Amino acid sequence: MATPAAPQGQRADDHSGPRAEDGRGGLRAALGGLTTRGRSFLAAGAAAAVCAYVLGQADLLRVGLLLASLPLICAFVLHRTRYRVATSRRLTPQRVEAGTEARVQLRMENISKLPTGLLMLQDHVPYMLGPRPRFVLDRVEAGGRREVSYRVRSDLRGRFPLGPLQLRLSDPFGMCELTRSFHAYDTLTVVPRTTPLPAVRLGGEASGYGEGRQRTLALAGDDDVIPRAYRIGDDLRRVHWRSTARYGELMVRREEQPQRSHCTVLLDTRRAGYQGSGPDSAFEWAVSGAASVLTHMLERGYAVRLLTDTGTAVPGEGSDGGYAGTTTGDSAETAGLLMDTLAIVDHSDGAGLSRASDVLRTGGDGLLVAFLGDLDEEQAALAGRMRARAGAAVAFVLDSGSWLTAGAVTGAVEARIRQLREAGWTVVSVPPGGRMADLWQEAAGALRDTAAADSYGGWA
């Protein structure tokens, strides 16, 4: 039997001996665990016994009985052996980028009073992470423990289960093998690759986006100031004594309030918008680009959200307007949530961007960065109307057909790009295998050239 013991570990008390209700089934399972060698000995013993009966050779019968009884005795002894084994698995780290290795450490402890025989540990691993790891442990003394480790790596993003762990027992003669499975498993999350982006900034900043942390001084008097709890490092001159007396703890005045810049990253996941598949496809590049922009904007102090063509926004409506990342701790939590979402994002069956447009209808401020696949004239017009709902808008347009053929951008795609630019978008055409850092710099240059005419603010 196996019972889970911890979130990242598992413990099992395996009793190979028969139980009152299932002893017959356990013995049958032990006989079913005979190896090729054990079955060969059993067949040879039966053949020798038949020949001894036909030829009337008593000595040959003794040999046959010996050959046939050896695997049966090994199966019975292995079945009757009582042992208690505890195992645990540690995954470091639990979230990795595609193409990066993670280390899995297995720990096996013999908590019985008898030493074990030959053991083999086998962990179930999806084929995308590599071959199934197997480890042979010769003998584990009573109370002893063994630690083994292996590495996993995936070029594809996703969430992959590791486990359950299997423990295979074998007798010293290799006649019989029994397998015990544990229940617990861990999950490895493979997130998209991210590229460090250059810190670029444009002049003529407008409110709502630009530098991530702007501050405005409060003009209210002491009676109107909303106090907050004292934090280490606060100036003692800002202590609000009236609130301190009321709450019984130090309270300070909020004399300056952080004004957070917002950024929305729109990811087009329409199945009709992309051709091809695999880690080098246009869709995977778009997912990786969205992850890079979200990470970069969080590092620059922006409050961010991820929006897909299905209208799904992450973090969601529970956050401040759907944005998150307002504090250092919140930014780390938001980054993990966004990466976990992008790890499992897949193509949608939708045909348009209308749902995403409905979500953006309530927004009229901040920076909008879109990763768009193949667009027809109608969808390009719809995307053009989204531009009016953002302070600044940058679109990375992918021609998935050119990604398959490594050719030039088609005339239809160029027409859609012109349509977006006429609507006010800053558009960057993404060539096959383009470097996100270079394209980000190109987009910044295009924004700088049009900032004065369109009264755009800076972005970083």
C-alpha positions in Angstrom: 0.0 0.0 0.0 1.1 3.6 -0.4 -0.1 6.7 1.2 1.0 10.3 0.6 2.8 12.0 3.5 3.8 15.5 2.3 3.3 17.9 -0.6 6.8 17.2 -1.9 7.2 13.7 -0.5 5.6 10.4 -0.2 5.7 7.6 2.3 4.6 4.0 1.9 4.3 1.1 4.2 4.5 -1.9 1.9 3.5 -5.2 3.3 4.2 -8.0 0.9 2.7 -10.6 3.2 -0.9 -11.7 2.6 -3.9 -10.2 4.2 -6.9 -12.0 5.4 -9.0 -10.5 2.7 -6.5 -10.5 -0.2 -3.8 -13.0 0.6 -4.8 -15.3 -2.3 -4.6 -12.3 -4.7 -1.3 -11.2 -3.3 0.2 -14.7 -3.9 -1.2 -14.8 -7.4 0.5 -11.4 -8.0 3.8 -12.8 -6.7 3.6 -15.7 -9.1 2.7 -13.3 -11.9 6.0 -11.4 -11.1 8.2 -14.3 -12.1 10.9 -13.1 -14.4 12.0 -14.8 -17.7 14.7 -16.6 -15.7 12.1 -17.8 -13.1 9.7 -19.0 -15.8 12.5 -20.8 -17.6 13.5 -22.6 -14.5 9.8 -23.6 -13.9 9.4 -24.8 -17.5 12.7 -26.7 -17.3 11.7 -28.4 -14.0 8.3 -29.4 -15.5 10.0 -30.8 -18.6 12.5 -32.8 -16.5 9.7 -34.2 -14.3 7.8 -35.4 -17.4 10.9 -36.9 -18.9 11.7 -38.6 -15.6 8.2 -40.1 -15.5 8.5 -41.4 -19.1 12.0 -42.7 -18.8 11.7 -43.9 -15.2 14.7 -42.0 -14.0 14.3 -41.0 -10.3 17.4 -38.8 -10.3 16.1 -36.8 -13.2 12.9 -36.3 -11.2 14.8 -34.9 -8.3 16.6 -32.4 -10.6 13.2 -31.4 -12.1 11.7 -30.8 -8.7 14.7 -28.7 -7.7 14.5 -26.6 -10.9 10.7 -26.1 -10.5 10.7 -25.4 -6.8 13.5 -22.7 -6.8 11.4 -19.9 -8.5 8.3 -20.9 -6.5 10.2 -20.6 -3.2 11.7 -17.3 -4.3 8.2 -15.9 -5.2 6.8 -17.2 -1.8 9.6 -15.7 0.2 9.5 -12.4 -1.6 5.7 -12.4 -1.1 6.0 -13.1 2.6 8.8 -10.5 3.2 7.5 -7.6 5.3 9.2 -4.3 4.8 8.4 -0.6 5.4 9.9 1.9 3.0 9.5 5.7 3.0 10.3 7.8 -0.1 10.3 11.5 -0.8 10.8 13.6 -4.0 12.3 17.1 -4.1 12.0 19.2 -7.2 14.4 22.1 -7.6 13.1 24.5 -8.9 9.5 23.8 -9.5 9.2 26.4 -12.3 11.8 26.6 -15.0 12.1 28.2 -18.4 11.9 26.1 -21.5 15.3 24.6 -22.4 16.4 24.8 -18.7 17.1 21.8 -16.5 15.5 21.0 -13.2 16.9 18.6 -10.6 14.8 15.9 -9.0 16.1 14.3 -5.8 14.7 11.0 -4.6 15.2 9.8 -1.1 14.5 6.3 0.1 14.5 5.2 3.7 14.2 1.7 5.1 12.1 2.2 8.3 11.8 -1.5 9.1 14.0 -3.6 11.3 15.3 -5.9 8.5 17.6 -5.0 5.6 16.1 -5.0 2.2 17.2 -7.0 -0.8 17.9 -5.8 -4.3 15.7 -2.7 -5.0 15.0 -0.7 -8.1 13.5 2.8 -8.0 11.7 4.0 -11.1 10.1 7.4 -11.5 7.4 8.1 -14.1 8.4 11.0 -16.3 6.6 12.3 -19.4 8.6 11.5 -22.5 9.0 15.3 -23.2 11.3 15.5 -20.2 13.6 12.7 -21.1 14.0 9.0 -20.5 12.5 7.3 -17.5 15.0 7.3 -14.7 15.9 3.9 -13.0 18.2 3.3 -10.1 19.3 0.0 -8.6 20.0 -0.2 -4.8 21.9 -3.3 -3.8 21.0 -3.4 -0.1 19.6 -0.9 2.4 20.3 -1.7 6.0 17.6 -1.3 8.7 17.1 2.4 9.3 19.3 3.3 6.4 18.6 5.7 3.7 19.7 6.3 0.1 19.6 9.4 -2.1 19.7 9.5 -5.9 18.9 12.3 -8.3 18.3 12.9 -12.0 17.7 15.9 -14.2 14.8 16.8 -16.5 14.6 19.2 -19.4 11.9 20.3 -21.8 12.0 22.5 -24.9 8.2 22.7 -24.7 6.4 24.8 -22.2 3.6 23.2 -20.1 2.9 21.5 -16.8 4.3 18.0 -16.5 3.6 15.5 -13.6 6.5 13.6 -12.1 5.5 10.3 -10.5 4.2 8.2 -9.1 7.4 6.5 -7.9 7.6 2.8 -8.4 9.7 0.4 -6.2 10.6 -2.9 -7.7 11.7 -5.8 -5.4 13.8 -8.7 -6.6 15.1 -11.9 -5.0 18.9 -12.6 -5.0 18.6 -15.2 -7.8 16.5 -12.9 -10.1 13.6 -15.3 -10.2 10.8 -13.0 -9.2 10.1 -9.2 -9.2 7.4 -7.4 -7.4 6.4 -3.8 -8.0 4.9 -1.4 -5.5 3.6 2.1 -6.6 3.3 5.2 -4.5 0.5 7.7 -4.9 2.1 11.1 -4.6 3.5 13.1 -7.5 4.9 16.6 -8.1 4.4 19.0 -11.0 7.1 20.7 -13.0 6.0 23.9 -14.7 7.9 24.8 -17.8 7.4 28.5 -18.6 8.2 30.3 -21.9 11.6 31.6 -22.5 12.1 35.3 -21.6 14.5 37.7 -23.2 16.0 40.7 -21.2 14.8 43.9 -22.9 16.7 47.2 -23.1 15.6 49.9 -20.7 14.5 52.6 -23.2 12.7 55.8 -22.4 11.1 58.5 -24.4 10.6 62.2 -23.7 7.2 64.0 -23.2 5.8 61.7 -20.6 2.1 61.7 -20.1 0.1 60.7 -17.0 -0.9 57.1 -16.8 2.2 55.5 -18.2 5.8 56.2 -18.6 8.0 56.0 -15.6 6.6 53.2 -13.4 6.7 55.0 -10.1 5.4 58.6 -10.1 4.4 60.3 -6.9 2.0 63.0 -6.2 2.0 65.1 -3.0 -1.2 65.0 -0.9 -2.8 68.4 -0.4 -5.1 67.4 2.4 -4.5 68.5 6.0 -3.8 66.2 8.9 -7.5 65.6 9.5 -8.0 64.3 6.0 -4.9 62.2 5.7 -5.6 58.4 5.6 -2.9 56.9 7.9 -1.3 53.5 7.6 0.7 51.3 9.9 4.3 52.2 10.6 6.9 50.3 8.6 10.6 50.0 9.3 12.4 52.9 7.6 9.5 55.4 7.8 10.4 58.9 8.9 9.3 59.4 12.5 8.2 63.0 11.7 5.4 61.5 9.7 3.8 59.7 12.7 0.1 60.6 13.0 -0.3 60.7 16.8 -4.1 61.0 16.8 -4.4 57.7 14.8 -1.6 56.2 16.9 -3.6 56.8 20.1 -6.8 55.5 18.5 -5.4 52.2 17.1 -2.8 51.6 19.8 0.1 51.3 17.3 2.3 53.6 15.4 0.5 55.1 12.4 2.1 57.4 9.7 0.6 59.8 7.3 0.4 59.0 3.6 1.7 62.4 2.5 2.7 61.0 -0.9 0.9 58.4 -2.9 2.5 56.2 -5.6 0.8 56.7 -9.0 1.2 53.4 -10.8 1.7 53.1 -14.5 -0.4 50.5 -16.3 0.5 48.1 -19.1 -1.7 45.6 -20.9 -0.2 42.8 -23.0 -2.6 41.5 -25.6 -1.8 38.0 -26.8 -3.5 36.8 -29.9 -4.0 33.0 -29.6 -6.5 32.4 -32.5 -5.8 29.1 -34.2 -6.6 30.8 -37.5 -3.9 33.4 -36.9 -0.9 31.0 -36.8 0.5 28.3 -38.9 3.0 25.7 -37.9 3.8 24.2 -34.5 6.8 23.4 -32.3 9.2 25.5 -30.2 10.3 27.5 -33.2 6.8 28.4 -34.5 5.4 31.9 -34.7 2.9 31.2 -31.9 5.6 30.1 -29.5 7.6 33.2 -30.4 4.5 35.3 -29.6 4.1 33.6 -26.2 7.7 34.1 -25.4 7.6 37.7 -26.5 4.5 38.4 -24.2 6.4 36.8 -21.3 9.4 39.0 -21.9 7.4 42.2 -22.0 5.4 41.3 -18.9 8.6 40.5 -17.0 10.3 43.7 -18.2 7.4 45.9 -17.3 7.1 44.5 -13.9 10.8 45.1 -13.3 10.2 48.7 -14.4 7.5 49.2 -11.8 4.4 48.9 -14.0 1.2 47.3 -12.9 0.5 44.8 -15.6 -2.2 42.4 -16.9 -2.3 39.7 -19.6 -5.2 39.8 -22.0 -6.0 37.1 -24.7 -8.3 37.3 -27.7 -10.8 35.2 -25.7 -11.3 38.1 -23.3 -9.6 36.4 -20.4 -7.6 38.8 -18.3 -4.9 37.8 -15.8 -4.7 38.5 -12.9 -8.4 39.2 -13.3 -11.2 41.4 -12.2 -10.4 40.9 -8.5 -7.3 43.0 -8.9 -7.1 46.8 -9.2 -8.9 47.2 -12.5 -7.5 43.8 -13.5 -3.9 45.0 -13.0 -1.4 43.7 -10.4 2.2 44.2 -9.3 1.9 47.3 -7.2 4.5 46.2 -4.6 7.7 44.2 -4.6 6.0 41.2 -3.1 3.0 41.6 -5.3 5.2 41.8 -8.4 6.9 38.5 -7.6 3.5 36.8 -7.1 2.1 38.4 -10.2 5.1 37.3 -12.3 4.6 33.7 -11.1 0.9 33.8 -11.9 1.5 35.2 -15.4 4.2 32.7 -16.2 2.1 29.8 -15.0 -0.7 31.1 -17.3 1.6 31.4 -20.3 3.0 27.9 -19.6 -0.3 26.3 -20.5 -1.8 28.8 -22.9 -2.9 27.2 -26.2 -4.7 28.1 -29.4 -8.2 29.3 -29.1 -11.0 28.4 -31.5 -12.2 32.0 -31.8 -12.2 33.8 -35.1 -11.8 37.4 -33.9 -10.6 39.9 -31.3 -14.1 41.2 -30.3 -13.9 39.8 -26.8 -10.6 41.4 -26.1 -11.9 44.7 -27.5 -14.8 44.5 -25.0 -12.4 44.2 -22.1 -10.4 47.2 -23.4 -13.5 49.3 -23.8 -13.3 50.3 -20.1 -9.7 51.4 -20.4 -8.5 54.7 -21.7 -5.0 54.9 -20.2 -1.7 53.1 -20.0 0.4 51.2 -22.5 -1.0 48.5 -24.8 1.4 46.0 -26.2 -0.1 43.4 -28.6 1.3 40.3 -30.2 -0.9 39.6 -33.3 -1.0 36.7 -35.7 -2.5 36.8 -39.2 -5.2 39.4 -39.5 -7.9 40.0 -42.1 -9.2 43.4 -42.9 -12.1 43.2 -40.4 -9.8 42.1 -37.5 -7.3 44.8 -38.4 -10.0 47.4 -38.2 -11.2 46.1 -34.9 -7.6 46.2 -33.6 -7.3 49.7 -34.9 -10.3 50.8 -32.7 -8.5 49.4 -29.7 -5.8 52.0 -30.1 -8.2 54.8 -28.9 -8.5 53.0 -25.6 -4.8 53.2 -24.6 -2.3 55.9 -24.0 0.2 54.3 -26.3 -0.1 51.1 -28.4 2.6 48.9 -29.9 1.8 45.9 -32.1 4.2 43.1 -33.0 2.7 41.5 -36.1 3.7 38.0 -37.1 3.2 36.7 -40.6 3.1 33.0 -39.8 3.3 32.1 -43.5 6.7 33.6 -43.8 7.8 31.7 -40.7 7.0 28.5 -42.5 8.8 29.4 -45.7 11.4 31.8 -44.4 10.2 34.2 -47.1 9.3 37.8 -47.3 6.2 39.4 -45.8 3.3 39.1 -48.1 1.4 42.1 -49.6 -1.7 41.3 -47.6 0.3 41.5 -44.3 1.8 44.8 -45.4 -1.7 46.1 -46.1 -2.8 45.1 -42.5 0.3 46.8 -41.1 -0.5 50.1 -42.9 -4.0 49.8 -41.7 -2.9 49.5 -38.1 -0.4 52.4 -38.4 -3.1 54.7 -39.9 -5.2 53.9 -36.8 -2.3 55.1 -34.6 -0.5 51.9 -33.7 3.3 51.7 -33.6 3.7 48.5 -35.6 6.8 46.2 -35.8 6.8 43.4 -38.3 8.4 40.3 -36.8 10.7 38.4 -39.1 11.2 34.6 -38.7 13.4 34.1 -35.6 13.6 37.8 -34.8 15.3 38.8 -31.6 12.8 40.3 -29.2 15.4 42.8 -27.7 16.1 44.3 -31.2 12.5 44.5 -32.0 11.8 46.2 -28.7 14.5 48.8 -29.4 13.0 49.3 -32.9 9.5 49.9 -31.4 11.0 52.4 -28.9 12.6 54.2 -31.8 9.3 54.4 -33.7 7.6 55.7 -30.7 10.2 58.3 -30.2 9.8 59.5 -33.7 6.1 59.9 -33.4 5.9 61.0 -29.7 5.8 64.8 -30.5 3.1 64.5 -33.2 0.8 62.2 -31.3 1.6 63.5 -27.8 2.6 60.1 -26.5 4.3 59.6 -23.2 7.5 57.6 -22.6 7.7 54.0 -21.9 10.4 51.7 -20.6 
